[in-house]
Structures are given as structure tokens and as C-alpha cells.
Amino acid sequence: MRQNRPLPQWFRLRTGNTIRYNAKRRHWKRTKLNI
């Protein structure tokens, strides 16, 4: 499953570079809960 809509700005600032790494993976939702 892939997310069509762009990630929120706060999420981008929170994760930083990791967002790109996680965005391509299915664990992007998991990272959201981690932060």
C-alpha cells in the first residue's frame, strides 16, 4: 500500500531524512507512532 497524498509538514520536520527512507517502506505508519 502506498500513500498518495504528501506527508504533513510537521511529520517531515520531525523525521527529517528518515522520512524518505520510511516513505518508500510500508513501515511509514509505524514511524509515525514512534515519533
mmCIF file of N, CA and C in Angstrom:
data_model
loop_
_atom_site.group_PDB
_atom_site.id
_atom_site.type_symbol
_atom_site.label_atom_id
_atom_site.label_comp_id
_atom_site.label_asym_id
_atom_site.label_seq_id
_atom_site.Cartn_x
_atom_site.Cartn_y
_atom_site.Cartn_z
ATOM 1 N N MET A 1 0.845 -1.211 0.000
ATOM 2 C CA MET A 1 0.000 0.000 0.000
ATOM 3 C C MET A 1 0.871 1.247 0.000
ATOM 4 N N ARG A 2 0.489 2.193 -0.802
ATOM 5 C CA ARG A 2 1.283 3.426 -0.886
ATOM 6 C C ARG A 2 0.404 4.639 -0.601
ATOM 7 N N GLN A 3 0.996 5.635 -0.001
ATOM 8 C CA GLN A 3 0.225 6.838 0.318
ATOM 9 C C GLN A 3 0.289 7.810 -0.845
ATOM 10 N N ASN A 4 -0.866 8.198 -1.347
ATOM 11 C CA ASN A 4 -0.919 9.100 -2.488
ATOM 12 C C ASN A 4 -0.643 10.535 -2.084
ATOM 13 N N ARG A 5 -1.295 10.945 -1.010
ATOM 14 C CA ARG A 5 -1.137 12.338 -0.579
ATOM 15 C C ARG A 5 0.190 12.548 0.135
ATOM 16 N N PRO A 6 0.786 13.724 -0.001
ATOM 17 C CA PRO A 6 2.069 14.046 0.627
ATOM 18 C C PRO A 6 1.956 14.038 2.139
ATOM 19 N N LEU A 7 3.074 13.787 2.790
ATOM 20 C CA LEU A 7 3.080 13.753 4.249
ATOM 21 C C LEU A 7 3.017 15.162 4.817
ATOM 22 N N PRO A 8 2.436 15.303 5.992
ATOM 23 C CA PRO A 8 2.318 16.609 6.653
ATOM 24 C C PRO A 8 3.674 17.255 6.868
ATOM 25 N N GLN A 9 3.670 18.572 6.970
ATOM 26 C CA GLN A 9 4.934 19.288 7.152
ATOM 27 C C GLN A 9 5.571 18.935 8.481
ATOM 28 N N TRP A 10 4.764 18.875 9.529
ATOM 29 C CA TRP A 10 5.319 18.575 10.851
ATOM 30 C C TRP A 10 5.985 17.197 10.840
ATOM 31 N N PHE A 11 5.394 16.290 10.098
ATOM 32 C CA PHE A 11 5.969 14.946 10.011
ATOM 33 C C PHE A 11 7.321 14.994 9.317
ATOM 34 N N ARG A 12 7.403 15.848 8.294
ATOM 35 C CA ARG A 12 8.653 15.984 7.541
ATOM 36 C C ARG A 12 9.743 16.545 8.426
ATOM 37 N N LEU A 13 9.385 17.555 9.205
ATOM 38 C CA LEU A 13 10.369 18.194 10.077
ATOM 39 C C LEU A 13 10.755 17.252 11.216
ATOM 40 N N ARG A 14 9.776 16.479 11.670
ATOM 41 C CA ARG A 14 10.027 15.570 12.788
ATOM 42 C C ARG A 14 11.020 14.475 12.393
ATOM 43 N N THR A 15 10.715 13.787 11.307
ATOM 44 C CA THR A 15 11.533 12.655 10.897
ATOM 45 C C THR A 15 12.811 13.100 10.184
ATOM 46 N N GLY A 16 12.721 14.188 9.438
ATOM 47 C CA GLY A 16 13.915 14.665 8.740
ATOM 48 C C GLY A 16 14.209 13.808 7.525
ATOM 49 N N ASN A 17 15.414 13.262 7.464
ATOM 50 C CA ASN A 17 15.811 12.450 6.310
ATOM 51 C C ASN A 17 15.215 11.050 6.378
ATOM 52 N N THR A 18 14.882 10.622 7.565
ATOM 53 C CA THR A 18 14.350 9.268 7.716
ATOM 54 C C THR A 18 13.028 9.118 6.980
ATOM 55 N N ILE A 19 12.341 10.222 6.786
ATOM 56 C CA ILE A 19 11.039 10.170 6.110
ATOM 57 C C ILE A 19 11.179 9.559 4.720
ATOM 58 N N ARG A 20 12.222 9.925 4.021
ATOM 59 C CA ARG A 20 12.427 9.376 2.670
ATOM 60 C C ARG A 20 12.670 7.880 2.756
ATOM 61 N N TYR A 21 13.434 7.474 3.748
ATOM 62 C CA TYR A 21 13.763 6.064 3.920
ATOM 63 C C TYR A 21 12.512 5.266 4.290
ATOM 64 N N ASN A 22 11.697 5.846 5.150
ATOM 65 C CA ASN A 22 10.494 5.146 5.603
ATOM 66 C C ASN A 22 9.346 5.294 4.617
ATOM 67 N N ALA A 23 9.336 6.420 3.905
ATOM 68 C CA ALA A 23 8.246 6.680 2.968
ATOM 69 C C ALA A 23 8.155 5.573 1.921
ATOM 70 N N LYS A 24 9.302 5.066 1.517
ATOM 71 C CA LYS A 24 9.303 4.023 0.487
ATOM 72 C C LYS A 24 8.926 2.670 1.081
ATOM 73 N N ARG A 25 9.014 2.563 2.389
ATOM 74 C CA ARG A 25 8.685 1.292 3.038
ATOM 75 C C ARG A 25 7.258 1.295 3.573
ATOM 76 N N ARG A 26 6.764 0.116 3.923
ATOM 77 C CA ARG A 26 5.400 0.012 4.450
ATOM 78 C C ARG A 26 5.343 0.351 5.929
ATOM 79 N N HIS A 27 6.519 0.605 6.519
ATOM 80 C CA HIS A 27 6.577 0.879 7.957
ATOM 81 C C HIS A 27 6.464 2.363 8.247
ATOM 82 N N TRP A 28 6.053 3.135 7.233
ATOM 83 C CA TRP A 28 5.958 4.587 7.438
ATOM 84 C C TRP A 28 4.919 4.885 8.524
ATOM 85 N N LYS A 29 3.915 4.039 8.602
ATOM 86 C CA LYS A 29 2.886 4.245 9.634
ATOM 87 C C LYS A 29 3.458 3.961 11.014
ATOM 88 N N ARG A 30 4.334 2.987 11.065
ATOM 89 C CA ARG A 30 4.932 2.614 12.342
ATOM 90 C C ARG A 30 5.797 3.757 12.870
ATOM 91 N N THR A 31 6.519 4.404 11.979
ATOM 92 C CA THR A 31 7.387 5.507 12.382
ATOM 93 C C THR A 31 6.548 6.652 12.920
ATOM 94 N N LYS A 32 5.374 6.817 12.355
ATOM 95 C CA LYS A 32 4.501 7.902 12.805
ATOM 96 C C LYS A 32 4.140 7.700 14.276
ATOM 97 N N LEU A 33 3.945 6.439 14.647
ATOM 98 C CA LEU A 33 3.597 6.148 16.033
ATOM 99 C C LEU A 33 4.818 6.257 16.931
ATOM 100 N N ASN A 34 5.969 5.985 16.356
ATOM 101 C CA ASN A 34 7.206 6.053 17.141
ATOM 102 C C ASN A 34 7.527 7.472 17.557
ATOM 103 N N ILE A 35 7.318 8.402 16.645
ATOM 104 C CA ILE A 35 7.632 9.791 16.964
ATOM 105 C C ILE A 35 6.588 10.301 17.931
#
